[in-house]
Short mmCIF file of C-alpha atoms in Angstrom, two decimals:
data_model
loop_
_atom_site.label_atom_id
_atom_site.label_comp_id
_atom_site.label_asym_id
_atom_site.label_seq_id
_atom_site.Cartn_x
_atom_site.Cartn_y
_atom_site.Cartn_z
CA ALA Y 1 119.96 94.85 -110.32
CA LEU Y 2 117.88 92.13 -108.71
CA GLY Y 3 117.50 94.41 -105.69
CA CYS Y 4 117.47 93.97 -101.99
CA ARG Y 5 114.35 91.85 -102.11
CA THR Y 6 116.05 88.99 -103.94
CA LEU Y 7 119.26 89.14 -101.92
CA GLU Y 8 117.29 89.06 -98.71
CA ALA Y 9 115.30 86.03 -99.74
CA VAL Y 10 118.13 83.92 -101.13
CA VAL Y 11 121.71 85.07 -100.80
CA SER Y 12 121.76 86.42 -97.27
CA THR Y 13 119.42 83.84 -95.75
CA GLN Y 14 121.31 80.59 -95.38
CA SER Y 15 118.37 78.99 -93.54
CA THR Y 16 116.15 79.27 -96.63
CA GLY Y 17 118.83 79.32 -99.33
CA ALA Y 18 120.26 75.90 -98.48
CA PRO Y 19 117.00 73.91 -98.44
CA THR Y 20 115.81 75.77 -101.55
CA CYS Y 21 118.95 74.76 -103.45
CA ILE Y 22 118.41 71.13 -102.41
CA PHE Y 23 114.75 71.26 -103.40
CA LEU Y 24 115.50 72.78 -106.82
CA ALA Y 25 118.44 70.43 -107.46
CA SER Y 26 116.20 67.42 -106.81
CA LYS Y 27 113.95 68.60 -109.64
CA VAL Y 28 116.80 69.31 -112.05
CA GLU Y 29 118.49 65.96 -111.42
CA GLU Y 30 115.17 64.13 -111.56
CA CYS Y 31 115.79 62.39 -108.24
CA GLY Y 32 112.09 62.06 -107.61
CA PRO Y 33 109.80 64.36 -105.63
CA ILE Y 34 111.07 65.56 -102.25
CA SER Y 35 108.50 66.39 -99.63
CA ILE Y 36 108.95 70.05 -98.70
CA GLN Y 37 107.57 69.41 -95.23
CA ARG Y 38 110.08 66.61 -94.66
CA LEU Y 39 112.88 68.82 -96.00
CA ILE Y 40 111.93 71.58 -93.54
CA THR Y 41 111.80 69.04 -90.70
CA VAL Y 42 115.24 67.70 -91.53
CA CYS Y 43 116.72 71.22 -91.78
CA SER Y 44 115.18 72.19 -88.45
CA SER Y 45 116.54 69.05 -86.79
CA LEU Y 46 119.97 69.63 -88.33
CA MET Y 47 120.14 73.22 -87.11
CA LYS Y 48 119.28 72.13 -83.59
CA SER Y 49 121.68 69.16 -83.46
CA LYS Y 50 124.73 70.07 -85.56
CA PHE Y 51 124.74 73.87 -85.34
CA ASN Y 52 123.17 74.44 -81.94
CA PHE Y 53 126.39 76.12 -80.82
CA ALA Y 54 125.89 78.83 -83.45
CA VAL Y 55 122.13 79.07 -83.99
CA THR Y 56 120.01 79.67 -80.92
CA ASN Y 57 116.75 80.67 -82.61
CA GLU Y 58 114.06 78.29 -83.79
CA PHE Y 59 113.92 77.37 -87.47
CA LEU Y 60 111.12 79.75 -88.44
CA TYR Y 61 110.88 79.02 -92.14
CA ARG Y 62 108.04 77.02 -93.64
CA PRO Y 63 107.34 75.33 -97.01
CA GLN Y 64 105.89 78.51 -98.52
CA HIS Y 65 109.19 80.28 -97.85
CA VAL Y 66 111.11 77.62 -99.79
CA LEU Y 67 108.66 77.85 -102.69
CA GLU Y 68 108.97 81.63 -102.78
CA CYS Y 69 112.74 81.47 -102.46
CA GLU Y 70 112.82 79.02 -105.39
CA PHE Y 71 111.48 81.71 -107.75
CA TYR Y 72 114.12 84.18 -106.60
CA LEU Y 73 116.84 81.57 -107.07
CA LEU Y 74 115.66 80.83 -110.60
CA GLU Y 75 115.66 84.57 -111.30
CA ILE Y 76 119.26 84.91 -110.12
CA MET Y 77 120.31 81.95 -112.29
CA ASP Y 78 118.33 83.35 -115.24
CA CYS Y 79 116.61 79.93 -115.39
CA CYS Y 80 119.87 78.37 -116.62
CA LEU Y 81 119.98 75.02 -114.82
CA ILE Y 82 122.67 73.28 -116.86
CA VAL Y 83 125.77 72.94 -114.67
CA HIS Y 84 129.00 71.46 -116.01
CA GLN Y 85 130.88 69.58 -113.31
CA PRO Y 86 134.53 68.40 -113.26
CA TYR Y 87 133.58 64.73 -112.85
CA ARG Y 88 133.03 63.88 -116.52
CA PRO Y 89 136.41 65.18 -117.76
CA LEU Y 90 137.98 63.67 -114.63
CA THR Y 91 136.94 60.12 -115.53
CA THR Y 92 138.05 60.66 -119.13
CA TYR Y 93 141.49 61.98 -118.19
CA ALA Y 94 142.10 59.36 -115.49
CA GLU Y 95 141.73 56.36 -117.81
CA SER Y 96 145.47 56.27 -118.43
CA LEU Y 97 146.48 57.04 -114.82
CA GLY Y 98 144.79 54.19 -113.02
CA PRO Y 99 141.86 53.74 -110.58
CA GLU Y 100 143.92 54.65 -107.51
CA VAL Y 101 144.69 58.13 -108.85
CA LEU Y 102 141.08 58.54 -110.00
CA ASN Y 103 139.64 57.60 -106.61
CA THR Y 104 141.73 60.16 -104.73
CA ALA Y 105 141.18 62.81 -107.39
CA TRP Y 106 137.42 62.27 -107.13
CA HIS Y 107 137.54 63.09 -103.41
CA ILE Y 108 139.68 66.14 -104.16
CA VAL Y 109 137.07 67.41 -106.62
CA ASN Y 110 134.42 66.91 -103.94
CA ASP Y 111 136.47 69.09 -101.60
CA ALA Y 112 137.14 71.66 -104.33
CA LEU Y 113 133.40 72.34 -104.53
CA ARG Y 114 133.72 73.96 -101.10
CA CYS Y 115 135.92 76.75 -102.41
CA ASP Y 116 135.69 79.18 -105.31
CA VAL Y 117 137.89 77.39 -107.88
CA VAL Y 118 134.77 75.86 -109.48
CA LEU Y 119 133.49 79.41 -110.01
CA THR Y 120 136.71 80.92 -111.33
CA HIS Y 121 138.07 78.07 -113.47
CA PRO Y 122 136.55 75.74 -116.08
CA PRO Y 123 135.58 72.20 -115.00
CA HIS Y 124 138.28 70.44 -117.05
CA LEU Y 125 140.99 72.53 -115.37
CA VAL Y 126 139.67 71.65 -111.91
CA ALA Y 127 139.68 67.98 -112.92
CA LEU Y 128 143.28 68.17 -114.14
CA SER Y 129 144.35 69.92 -110.94
CA ALA Y 130 142.75 67.19 -108.84
CA LEU Y 131 144.58 64.56 -110.89
CA HIS Y 132 147.80 66.52 -110.49
CA ILE Y 133 147.50 66.53 -106.69
CA SER Y 134 146.43 62.88 -106.63
CA SER Y 135 149.39 61.85 -108.81
CA VAL Y 136 151.80 63.52 -106.40
CA ILE Y 137 150.13 61.82 -103.42
CA HIS Y 138 150.47 58.39 -105.04
CA ASN Y 139 153.88 59.14 -106.58
CA ASN Y 140 152.57 58.08 -109.98
CA GLU Y 141 155.61 57.99 -112.27
CA GLN Y 142 153.75 58.02 -115.59
CA ALA Y 143 151.79 61.13 -114.57
CA GLN Y 144 154.74 63.47 -115.13
CA GLN Y 145 155.04 62.50 -118.79
CA TRP Y 146 151.25 62.49 -119.16
CA PHE Y 147 150.97 66.11 -117.96
CA THR Y 148 153.83 67.07 -120.27
CA ASP Y 149 152.05 65.62 -123.30
CA ILE Y 150 148.70 67.33 -122.80
CA SER Y 151 148.05 70.66 -124.53
CA ILE Y 152 147.11 72.57 -121.37
CA SER Y 153 149.75 74.66 -119.62
CA ILE Y 154 151.09 73.05 -116.46
CA GLU Y 155 151.30 76.55 -114.94
CA LYS Y 156 147.51 76.90 -115.14
CA ILE Y 157 147.03 73.48 -113.58
CA THR Y 158 149.49 74.29 -110.79
CA GLN Y 159 147.71 77.57 -110.10
CA VAL Y 160 144.42 75.79 -109.42
CA SER Y 161 146.19 73.04 -107.47
CA GLU Y 162 147.69 75.63 -105.14
CA LYS Y 163 144.25 77.09 -104.41
CA ILE Y 164 142.89 73.64 -103.54
CA ILE Y 165 145.89 72.99 -101.29
CA GLN Y 166 145.21 76.33 -99.59
CA LEU Y 167 141.74 75.02 -98.78
CA TYR Y 168 143.24 71.99 -97.00
CA GLU Y 169 145.64 74.25 -95.12
CA LEU Y 170 142.70 76.39 -94.02
CA TRP Y 171 140.79 73.35 -92.81
CA ARG Y 172 143.77 72.19 -90.79
CA GLY Y 173 143.42 75.13 -88.41
CA PHE Y 174 139.68 75.76 -88.77
CA ASP Y 175 137.73 75.71 -85.51
CA GLU Y 176 134.09 75.33 -86.52
CA LYS Y 177 132.65 76.20 -83.12
CA LYS Y 178 134.71 79.36 -83.01
CA GLU Y 179 134.43 80.53 -86.62
CA ILE Y 180 130.84 79.67 -87.62
CA PRO Y 181 129.07 81.94 -85.06
CA ALA Y 182 131.21 84.90 -86.17
CA ILE Y 183 130.43 84.21 -89.85
CA LEU Y 184 126.69 83.95 -89.21
CA PHE Y 185 126.74 87.16 -87.18
CA ARG Y 186 128.19 89.09 -90.12
CA MET Y 187 125.49 87.86 -92.51
CA PRO Y 188 122.50 90.19 -93.13
CA ARG Y 189 119.32 89.00 -91.49
CA PRO Y 190 115.97 89.13 -93.36
CA ARG Y 191 112.84 90.61 -91.89
CA MET Y 192 109.63 88.64 -92.12
CA SER Y 193 106.56 90.56 -93.29
CA HIS Y 194 103.26 90.36 -91.42
CA SER Y 195 102.02 87.84 -93.96
CA GLY Y 196 104.98 85.56 -93.32
CA SER Y 197 106.54 86.34 -96.68
CA LEU Y 198 110.23 86.96 -97.26
CA SER Y 199 109.62 89.54 -99.94
CA GLY Y 200 108.81 93.19 -99.98
CA SER Y 201 110.92 94.22 -97.00
CA ARG Y 202 114.19 96.02 -96.66
CA CYS Y 203 117.43 94.19 -96.02
CA SER Y 204 118.39 94.12 -92.37
CA THR Y 205 121.97 94.22 -91.20
CA PRO Y 206 123.14 93.34 -87.67
CA SER Y 207 123.34 96.51 -85.58
CA GLY Y 208 127.04 96.04 -85.00
CA MET Y 209 127.71 96.11 -88.76
CA ARG Y 210 126.06 99.49 -89.51
#
């Protein structure tokens, strides 16, 4: 319902979507003001250094594009900027399992943010799944009884754990230099208007995808 205009400006444009998310998150988390110009400079440098094998074009976006994209992003989110993360329930649950299990589980939650389990399952379930994997890694004997005593089904926890493990299995054989260019090629490309704006134009799809 948001239309092609919004999707073009945010969803299908990783070069503007990523810095816009960082810029908006810095406001929500009250990290202090981030210079848009410096953010654009860092993104441009990153594209040239880390992803030069996949991105051959110059970083064409400017501060006004990030500011415009920010409004579209807020529209998509319906201005709801409260995000519940798995970290708070994780620290609460891990009190009885020890710091070693917590430390590994924390890293697992970080990795889980790279897949869709945080979108399909509630934060507390992601936290429990991370603790479940961490307990197995450290062979924590008291964890088995602990998971038995909690009121949440172990089947649900195992289901999420398996999805996180699938992510690690995917990473094991993932060739970034081979996969990333193909992924970027399949993404729709926005057209810039004569005024330099992202809005008001039709979504463009690579010719090979039509």
